[in-house]
Tab-separated table of C-alpha atoms and ligand atoms in Angstrom:
chain	number	residue	atom	x	y	z
A	697	UNK	CA	-0.023	0.071	0.428
A	698	UNK	CA	1.021	3.726	-0.785
A	699	UNK	CA	1.873	6.233	1.885
A	700	UNK	CA	-1.095	7.785	0.833
A	701	UNK	CA	-3.426	4.666	1.173
A	702	UNK	CA	-1.744	4.246	4.137
A	703	UNK	CA	-2.863	8.182	5.615
A	704	UNK	CA	-6.693	7.430	3.851
A	705	UNK	CA	-6.864	3.928	5.803
A	706	UNK	CA	-5.942	5.532	8.781
A	707	UNK	CA	-8.369	8.191	9.103
A	708	UNK	CA	-10.813	5.613	8.442
A	709	UNK	CA	-9.830	3.196	11.207
A	710	UNK	CA	-10.644	6.577	13.634
A	711	UNK	CA	-13.956	6.356	13.005
A	712	UNK	CA	-13.234	10.225	11.955
A	713	UNK	CA	-16.199	12.321	10.183
A	714	UNK	CA	-16.489	13.156	6.013
A	715	UNK	CA	-13.054	13.128	4.859
A	716	UNK	CA	-12.037	16.750	3.941
A	717	UNK	CA	-8.633	16.033	1.639
A	718	UNK	CA	-4.884	14.391	1.985
A	719	UNK	CA	-2.224	17.125	1.754
A	720	UNK	CA	1.467	16.330	1.302
A	721	UNK	CA	4.947	18.011	1.239
A	722	UNK	CA	8.412	15.831	-0.007
A	723	UNK	CA	11.391	14.896	2.099
A	724	UNK	CA	14.570	16.890	1.083
A	725	UNK	CA	17.675	16.075	0.198
A	726	UNK	CA	20.870	18.738	0.563
A	727	UNK	CA	22.887	19.210	-2.050
A	728	UNK	CA	24.864	21.623	-0.991
A	729	UNK	CA	24.994	24.244	2.262
A	730	UNK	CA	24.931	22.612	5.446
A	731	UNK	CA	24.792	24.043	8.588
A	732	UNK	CA	24.836	27.275	6.778
A	733	UNK	CA	21.192	28.027	7.386
A	734	UNK	CA	21.611	29.472	10.758
A	735	UNK	CA	24.083	31.058	10.244
A	736	UNK	CA	21.793	33.237	8.213
A	737	UNK	CA	23.894	31.779	5.394
A	738	UNK	CA	22.613	30.009	1.629
A	739	UNK	CA	21.359	26.282	1.465
A	740	UNK	CA	20.984	24.250	-1.762
A	741	UNK	CA	18.962	21.488	-0.954
A	742	UNK	CA	16.330	19.589	-3.423
A	743	UNK	CA	12.084	18.176	-2.524
A	744	UNK	CA	12.834	13.982	-3.138
A	745	UNK	CA	9.690	11.957	-4.478
A	746	UNK	CA	9.319	10.564	-0.649
A	747	UNK	CA	6.296	12.053	0.923
A	748	UNK	CA	4.301	12.299	4.130
A	749	UNK	CA	0.682	12.144	3.612
A	750	UNK	CA	-1.742	13.713	6.280
A	751	UNK	CA	-5.546	13.141	5.466
A	752	UNK	CA	-7.668	15.048	6.843
A	753	UNK	CA	-11.584	15.252	8.648
A	754	UNK	CA	-14.322	17.796	10.035
A	755	UNK	CA	-15.032	17.715	13.645
A	756	UNK	CA	-18.041	18.798	14.779
A	757	UNK	CA	-16.089	20.009	18.276
A	758	UNK	CA	-13.059	22.291	18.657
A	759	UNK	CA	-10.606	19.945	19.084
A	760	UNK	CA	-7.547	18.379	17.141
A	761	UNK	CA	-6.838	14.757	17.065
A	762	UNK	CA	-3.355	13.982	15.617
A	763	UNK	CA	-3.116	9.701	14.041
A	764	UNK	CA	-0.086	8.439	12.990
A	765	UNK	CA	1.102	5.364	11.162
A	766	UNK	CA	3.974	5.922	13.674
A	767	UNK	CA	2.052	5.104	17.075
A	768	UNK	CA	-0.683	3.155	17.495
A	769	UNK	CA	-2.347	5.750	20.157
A	770	UNK	CA	-3.740	8.846	18.818
A	771	UNK	CA	-3.311	12.184	20.512
A	772	UNK	CA	-6.276	14.881	20.999
A	773	UNK	CA	-5.485	17.727	22.498
A	774	UNK	CA	-8.311	21.257	22.619
A	775	UNK	CA	-7.126	23.743	20.475
A	776	UNK	CA	-8.139	26.165	22.193
A	777	UNK	CA	-4.723	24.257	25.228
A	778	UNK	CA	-3.127	24.324	22.874
A	779	UNK	CA	-0.867	27.878	23.674
A	780	UNK	CA	-0.966	26.541	26.937
A	781	UNK	CA	0.479	22.990	26.312
A	782	UNK	CA	3.606	24.784	23.951
A	783	UNK	CA	4.265	27.981	26.740
A	784	UNK	CA	7.846	27.499	28.144
A	785	UNK	CA	10.743	25.807	27.766
A	786	UNK	CA	10.942	24.554	24.371
A	787	UNK	CA	10.477	20.952	24.164
A	788	UNK	CA	9.210	21.101	27.248
A	789	UNK	CA	5.682	19.635	26.562
A	790	UNK	CA	7.753	16.450	25.114
A	791	UNK	CA	9.833	16.368	28.420
A	792	UNK	CA	7.146	16.251	30.702
A	793	UNK	CA	6.218	13.704	28.804
A	794	UNK	CA	2.456	15.267	27.565
A	795	UNK	CA	2.788	14.856	23.794
A	796	UNK	CA	4.556	12.204	22.393
A	797	UNK	CA	7.658	13.840	19.900
A	798	UNK	CA	6.086	12.528	16.749
A	799	UNK	CA	2.301	14.429	17.891
A	800	UNK	CA	4.821	18.079	18.801
A	801	UNK	CA	5.348	18.197	15.311
A	802	UNK	CA	1.524	18.348	13.720
A	803	UNK	CA	-0.005	20.205	16.870
A	804	UNK	CA	3.265	22.376	16.914
A	805	UNK	CA	1.944	23.773	13.324
A	806	UNK	CA	-1.461	24.046	14.551
A	807	UNK	CA	-0.019	26.039	17.801
A	808	UNK	CA	2.200	28.072	15.636
A	809	UNK	CA	0.001	28.272	12.575
A	810	UNK	CA	-3.407	30.043	15.274
A	811	UNK	CA	-0.914	31.996	17.330
A	812	UNK	CA	-2.919	31.734	20.523
A	813	UNK	CA	-6.341	31.463	18.900
A	814	UNK	CA	-8.502	28.217	18.905
A	815	UNK	CA	-9.226	26.613	15.506
A	816	UNK	CA	-11.833	27.474	13.820
A	817	UNK	CA	-12.788	24.191	12.694
A	818	UNK	CA	-11.520	21.031	14.619
A	819	UNK	CA	-9.660	18.312	13.209
A	820	UNK	CA	-9.222	14.746	12.759
A	821	UNK	CA	-5.123	14.161	11.495
A	822	UNK	CA	-4.185	11.498	10.204
A	823	UNK	CA	-0.329	10.795	9.350
A	824	UNK	CA	1.855	8.406	6.922
A	825	UNK	CA	5.407	8.469	5.127
A	826	UNK	CA	7.526	7.069	2.700
A	827	UNK	CA	10.283	9.638	3.895
A	828	UNK	CA	12.467	7.365	5.788
A	829	UNK	CA	12.856	8.286	9.497
A	830	UNK	CA	15.898	9.069	11.059
A	831	UNK	CA	18.319	9.269	7.186
A	832	UNK	CA	18.955	12.810	7.519
A	833	UNK	CA	15.770	13.409	4.660
A	834	UNK	CA	13.841	15.985	7.063
A	835	UNK	CA	10.825	13.584	7.635
A	836	UNK	CA	10.321	16.172	9.824
A	837	UNK	CA	9.872	18.947	7.926
A	838	UNK	CA	7.648	16.679	5.958
A	839	UNK	CA	5.229	16.062	8.137
A	840	UNK	CA	5.103	19.748	9.177
A	841	UNK	CA	4.317	20.771	5.841
A	842	UNK	CA	1.062	18.160	4.899
A	843	UNK	CA	0.350	19.769	7.951
A	844	UNK	CA	0.766	23.569	7.710
A	845	UNK	CA	-0.535	23.396	4.178
A	846	UNK	CA	-3.875	21.362	5.398
A	847	UNK	CA	-4.389	24.110	8.378
A	848	UNK	CA	-3.509	26.710	5.699
A	849	UNK	CA	-6.262	25.611	3.271
A	850	UNK	CA	-9.125	24.039	6.078
A	851	UNK	CA	-9.347	27.042	8.760
A	852	UNK	CA	-8.557	29.759	5.354
A	853	UNK	CA	-5.357	31.081	7.106
A	854	UNK	CA	-3.992	32.844	3.605
A	855	UNK	CA	-0.435	31.767	4.508
A	856	UNK	CA	2.057	32.062	2.130
A	857	UNK	CA	4.451	29.081	0.947
A	858	UNK	CA	7.359	31.025	3.069
A	859	UNK	CA	4.930	31.670	5.827
A	860	UNK	CA	4.026	28.234	6.287
A	861	UNK	CA	7.751	27.444	6.092
A	862	UNK	CA	8.297	30.284	9.016
A	863	UNK	CA	5.095	28.074	10.472
A	864	UNK	CA	7.407	25.001	10.852
A	865	UNK	CA	10.449	26.361	11.935
A	866	UNK	CA	8.722	27.573	14.994
A	867	UNK	CA	6.767	23.798	15.655
A	868	UNK	CA	9.953	22.501	15.661
A	869	UNK	CA	12.338	24.852	17.522
A	870	UNK	CA	9.789	25.593	20.077
A	871	UNK	CA	7.338	22.345	20.282
A	872	UNK	CA	10.213	20.248	19.823
A	873	UNK	CA	12.536	21.392	20.718
A	874	UNK	CA	15.296	21.167	18.155
A	875	UNK	CA	17.154	24.245	17.389
A	876	UNK	CA	17.111	24.261	13.472
A	877	UNK	CA	17.229	26.037	10.896
A	878	UNK	CA	14.444	26.832	8.435
A	879	UNK	CA	16.508	24.775	5.198
A	880	UNK	CA	13.951	21.937	5.945
A	881	UNK	CA	10.982	23.409	6.007
A	882	UNK	CA	11.487	25.353	3.237
A	883	UNK	CA	12.541	23.032	1.343
A	884	UNK	CA	9.832	20.400	1.857
A	885	UNK	CA	6.976	23.186	0.756
A	886	UNK	CA	8.894	24.922	-1.829
A	887	UNK	CA	10.276	22.351	-3.670
A	888	UNK	CA	10.069	22.244	-7.548
A	889	UNK	CA	10.844	19.100	-10.141
A	890	UNK	CA	14.516	18.057	-11.552
A	891	UNK	CA	15.025	21.598	-10.108
A	892	UNK	CA	17.017	22.947	-6.227
A	893	UNK	CA	15.724	25.696	-3.908
A	894	UNK	CA	18.771	27.926	-3.582
A	895	UNK	CA	17.534	30.083	-0.353
A	896	UNK	CA	19.097	32.998	1.163
A	897	UNK	CA	18.130	32.182	4.823
A	898	UNK	CA	18.986	35.936	5.616
A	899	UNK	CA	16.254	37.586	2.860
A	900	UNK	CA	14.571	33.820	2.456
A	901	UNK	CA	14.485	34.778	-1.116
A	902	UNK	CA	13.655	31.625	-2.810
A	903	UNK	CA	15.224	30.644	-6.234
A	904	UNK	CA	14.513	27.963	-8.241
A	905	UNK	CA	18.039	26.490	-9.628
A	906	UNK	CA	17.465	23.864	-12.356
A	907	UNK	CA	19.736	20.214	-12.161
A	908	UNK	CA	19.574	19.143	-14.605
A	909	UNK	CA	19.678	15.508	-13.271
A	910	UNK	CA	17.208	12.895	-15.490
A	911	UNK	CA	18.588	15.108	-18.659
A	912	UNK	CA	21.573	14.430	-17.910
A	913	UNK	CA	21.264	10.938	-17.473
A	914	UNK	CA	22.780	10.992	-13.232
A	915	UNK	CA	21.219	9.781	-10.156
A	916	UNK	CA	20.943	10.929	-6.609
A	917	UNK	CA	22.135	7.752	-4.763
A	918	UNK	CA	20.992	8.188	-1.161
A	919	UNK	CA	23.286	5.554	1.248
A	920	UNK	CA	21.547	5.742	4.799
A	921	UNK	CA	24.007	4.410	6.757
A	922	UNK	CA	21.335	4.049	10.033
A	923	UNK	CA	23.224	5.369	12.355
A	924	UNK	CA	20.380	7.270	14.271
A	925	UNK	CA	21.160	11.153	15.024
A	926	UNK	CA	18.685	13.229	16.948
A	927	UNK	CA	18.931	17.215	16.584
A	928	UNK	CA	17.049	18.045	19.811
A	929	UNK	CA	20.414	17.638	21.621
A	930	UNK	CA	24.255	17.283	21.994
A	931	UNK	CA	26.090	18.026	18.689
A	932	UNK	CA	23.710	20.235	16.742
A	933	UNK	CA	23.311	22.187	19.383
A	934	UNK	CA	26.557	22.344	20.371
A	935	UNK	CA	27.596	23.696	16.680
A	936	UNK	CA	25.261	26.286	16.612
A	937	UNK	CA	26.883	27.312	19.638
A	938	UNK	CA	29.887	27.865	18.616
A	939	UNK	CA	29.561	29.369	14.982
A	940	UNK	CA	27.058	32.157	17.580
A	941	UNK	CA	30.538	32.470	19.712
A	942	UNK	CA	32.068	32.940	16.679
A	943	UNK	CA	30.052	35.771	15.372
A	944	UNK	CA	30.087	37.201	18.466
A	945	UNK	CA	34.372	37.092	18.684
A	946	UNK	CA	34.009	38.200	14.782
A	947	UNK	CA	31.830	41.073	15.631
A	948	UNK	CA	28.586	40.116	13.280
A	949	UNK	CA	25.290	39.755	12.886
A	950	UNK	CA	26.189	36.078	11.678
A	951	UNK	CA	28.813	34.290	10.369
A	952	UNK	CA	26.991	35.405	6.496
A	953	UNK	CA	29.346	38.559	7.577
A	954	UNK	CA	32.201	36.966	7.363
A	955	UNK	CA	34.384	36.370	3.917
A	956	UNK	CA	36.578	33.849	2.761
A	957	UNK	CA	40.029	36.653	3.038
A	958	UNK	CA	38.073	37.307	6.945
A	959	UNK	CA	39.457	33.789	7.801
A	960	UNK	CA	43.246	35.042	8.231
A	961	UNK	CA	41.618	37.688	10.843
A	962	UNK	CA	39.260	34.738	12.055
A	963	UNK	CA	41.641	32.211	12.647
A	964	UNK	CA	43.863	35.138	15.704
A	965	UNK	CA	40.320	35.999	17.110
A	966	UNK	CA	39.596	32.603	17.467
A	967	UNK	CA	40.784	29.491	19.762
A	968	UNK	CA	41.318	26.667	17.191
A	969	UNK	CA	38.668	24.616	17.250
A	970	UNK	CA	35.914	28.071	17.415
A	971	UNK	CA	38.064	28.911	14.808
A	972	UNK	CA	37.627	25.625	12.667
A	973	UNK	CA	33.844	25.226	12.979
A	974	UNK	CA	33.560	29.603	11.503
A	975	UNK	CA	35.697	27.761	8.844
A	976	UNK	CA	33.311	25.157	7.387
A	977	UNK	CA	30.603	28.226	7.909
A	978	UNK	CA	32.477	30.777	5.792
A	979	UNK	CA	33.726	27.974	3.080
A	980	UNK	CA	30.484	25.957	2.814
A	981	UNK	CA	28.088	29.345	1.694
A	982	UNK	CA	31.197	30.235	-0.742
A	983	UNK	CA	30.594	26.682	-2.414
A	984	UNK	CA	27.092	27.236	-2.405
A	985	UNK	CA	27.026	30.242	-4.449
A	986	UNK	CA	29.997	28.368	-6.607
A	987	UNK	CA	27.311	25.167	-7.019
A	988	UNK	CA	24.595	27.349	-8.434
A	989	UNK	CA	27.192	28.881	-10.370
A	990	UNK	CA	28.831	25.664	-11.857
A	991	UNK	CA	24.873	24.262	-12.747
A	992	UNK	CA	23.617	27.350	-14.472
A	993	UNK	CA	26.796	27.791	-16.338
A	994	UNK	CA	28.192	24.043	-16.845
A	995	UNK	CA	25.874	21.495	-15.490
A	996	UNK	CA	25.749	19.086	-12.527
A	997	UNK	CA	28.599	16.922	-13.727
A	998	UNK	CA	30.912	20.170	-12.897
A	999	UNK	CA	29.850	20.366	-9.173
A	1000	UNK	CA	31.885	17.169	-8.134
A	1001	UNK	CA	34.502	18.661	-6.177
A	1002	UNK	CA	32.653	20.633	-4.599
A	1003	UNK	CA	30.386	18.125	-3.040
A	1004	UNK	CA	33.301	16.433	-2.139
A	1005	UNK	CA	35.303	19.988	-0.481
A	1006	UNK	CA	31.953	20.254	1.036
A	1007	UNK	CA	32.021	16.924	2.803
A	1008	UNK	CA	35.800	17.081	3.331
A	1009	UNK	CA	35.167	19.690	5.280
A	1010	UNK	CA	32.142	18.871	7.412
A	1011	UNK	CA	34.591	16.205	8.316
A	1012	UNK	CA	37.907	18.022	9.062
A	1013	UNK	CA	36.861	21.570	10.666
A	1014	UNK	CA	33.006	21.185	11.687
A	1015	UNK	CA	33.395	17.964	13.355
A	1016	UNK	CA	30.167	16.717	12.079
A	1017	UNK	CA	30.375	13.256	10.259
A	1018	UNK	CA	31.348	9.535	11.296
A	1019	UNK	CA	33.328	7.136	10.164
A	1020	UNK	CA	30.196	5.295	8.166
A	1021	UNK	CA	29.765	8.934	6.557
A	1022	UNK	CA	33.158	8.780	4.849
A	1023	UNK	CA	33.176	5.431	4.211
A	1024	UNK	CA	29.990	6.067	2.059
A	1025	UNK	CA	31.836	8.916	0.026
A	1026	UNK	CA	34.610	7.248	-0.477
A	1027	UNK	CA	33.641	3.657	-1.857
A	1028	UNK	CA	30.898	6.329	-3.596
A	1029	UNK	CA	34.061	8.024	-5.706
A	1030	UNK	CA	36.084	4.974	-5.669
A	1031	UNK	CA	33.158	3.256	-8.074
A	1032	UNK	CA	33.084	6.008	-10.270
A	1033	UNK	CA	30.314	8.875	-8.690
A	1034	UNK	CA	30.971	12.663	-9.637
A	1035	UNK	CA	30.350	13.488	-5.891
A	1036	UNK	CA	29.560	12.530	-2.751
A	1037	UNK	CA	28.949	14.092	0.698
A	1038	UNK	CA	27.132	13.673	4.014
A	1039	UNK	CA	23.724	15.149	3.910
A	1040	UNK	CA	21.725	17.071	6.621
A	1041	UNK	CA	22.571	18.096	10.119
A	1042	UNK	CA	24.898	15.520	10.560
A	1043	UNK	CA	26.609	12.866	13.376
A	1044	UNK	CA	24.676	10.077	11.328
A	1045	UNK	CA	21.668	10.129	8.832
A	1046	UNK	CA	23.391	9.246	4.799
A	1047	UNK	CA	25.153	10.240	2.456
A	1048	UNK	CA	24.231	11.069	-1.617
A	1049	UNK	CA	26.572	10.109	-4.272
A	1050	UNK	CA	25.865	11.817	-7.806
A	1051	UNK	CA	26.449	9.377	-10.272
A	1052	UNK	CA	26.161	8.053	-13.839
A	1053	UNK	CA	22.486	6.163	-14.283
A	1054	UNK	CA	25.014	3.097	-15.017
A	1055	UNK	CA	27.114	3.077	-12.259
A	1056	UNK	CA	24.448	2.613	-9.436
A	1057	UNK	CA	23.546	-0.364	-8.906
A	1058	UNK	CA	27.684	-0.811	-9.134
A	1059	UNK	CA	28.014	2.017	-6.300
A	1060	UNK	CA	25.409	-0.073	-4.256
A	1061	UNK	CA	27.317	-3.342	-4.005
A	1062	UNK	CA	30.490	-0.946	-3.211
A	1063	UNK	CA	28.722	0.535	-0.905
A	1064	UNK	CA	26.901	-2.599	0.470
A	1065	UNK	CA	30.530	-4.967	0.465
A	1066	UNK	CA	32.685	-1.877	2.280
A	1067	UNK	CA	30.369	-1.739	5.423
A	1068	UNK	CA	30.320	-5.604	5.383
A	1069	UNK	CA	33.935	-5.780	5.081
A	1070	UNK	CA	34.202	-2.842	7.919
A	1071	UNK	CA	31.541	-4.911	10.468
A	1072	UNK	CA	29.320	-1.817	10.065
A	1073	UNK	CA	25.248	-2.430	9.670
A	1074	UNK	CA	24.207	-3.027	6.629
A	1075	UNK	CA	22.799	0.169	4.714
A	1076	UNK	CA	19.828	1.470	2.606
A	1077	UNK	CA	20.151	2.904	-0.751
A	1078	UNK	CA	17.664	4.197	-2.796
A	1079	UNK	CA	17.744	7.176	-6.028
A	1080	UNK	CA	15.287	9.998	-4.778
A	1081	UNK	CA	14.357	12.873	-7.922
A	1082	UNK	CA	14.139	16.524	-7.303
A	1083	UNK	CA	10.273	17.015	-7.196
A	1084	UNK	CA	7.411	19.267	-5.860
A	1085	UNK	CA	6.709	20.981	-2.787
A	1086	UNK	CA	3.361	20.721	-0.136
A	1087	UNK	CA	0.334	20.509	-2.258
A	1088	UNK	CA	-3.320	19.229	-2.179
A	1089	UNK	CA	-3.364	15.483	-3.582
A	1090	UNK	CA	-6.896	15.099	-2.886
B	1401	GLA	C1	19.053	20.054	10.129
B	1401	GLA	C2	18.253	21.090	10.061
B	1401	GLA	C3	18.785	22.407	9.229
B	1401	GLA	C4	19.733	22.019	9.357
B	1401	GLA	C5	20.570	21.068	9.092
B	1401	GLA	C6	22.419	20.979	8.777
B	1401	GLA	O1	18.605	19.158	9.098
B	1401	GLA	O2	16.915	20.807	10.710
B	1401	GLA	O3	18.054	23.445	9.627
B	1401	GLA	O4	20.660	23.179	9.767
B	1401	GLA	O5	20.748	20.474	9.513
B	1401	GLA	O6	22.597	21.507	7.465
């Protein structure tokens, strides 16, 4: 059964009222521009052909009930009580056990979209997804995007796509408590077929950049290491703090304002580790701009070196890679990939490789074999295609 049918089936099983429709949003892979979003820099992700669906039905009261194929128990909240539920420290409701983490995504979107007002109408929402969870492909942003699109229409909120993305980020930062940037939500909601979303995370200007993968006979292979990660805790927050410290020491609002030519000065001002964190962000911003230029002027075969340089910077300077991701990248390159890099927040999850269509099988076999030899768990490999963002499906 497809994920859209799963969502419909789950909704029917709730004994819900009349179905109002199905909305969905995409997972995403980031082509380049990692951890640059919360530094007000540049990112170049694309929405993928793995989606999360929200099937929604009418209620006669003002309750919001969410159900998911991840959890047998639906969660029901009075929409007028959302503000109280999510008051206090970021993520407090989840930490207290008042709401399971998965439900904090759609309920957090409802809370952020309603801004303290009760819902104009209560809703039952059933969620199903074929975005792999924990692979660094933004299964969470896909839930947020599907929920935001549904609420926008059903509550007549008049939110532009970029505002739906902001609502998703607020849900993630405040309700779930993960201090992430806005890349995933913008990519999930505003993606286009065969294109990447070039986002300036300071101005929130979005441009579509033609990728031409299909035309050129290229595939993006995801190599999911299945090493688990979480952005609500630990390393992600730590890197964000280091970036903020570096910007403050450099006397700028964000590392976006530091140029590659300022790095000598940064080396004098910052301790060795903080300098390397800042260096990753500064050089990564430059690589995003170079990648956009290369795609526009020369096409996708010209971006391999930039992808590799990005991975090296994350491995050596930002230190967010893990041995499994490095092995996936190195093996894909030895098997003939054009370029490869880890994608997403790091500390686990997936790497992507840009591969000639005819070489995909060889790269998959190579990576799986290398993992076996290294004694790592079996990776999951599959291709993804740049796809459309959020929309109504039915
Ligand atoms: C996660 C976050 C994003 C971004 C990436 C790293 O996916 O949700 O906001 O910071 O990590 O680029």
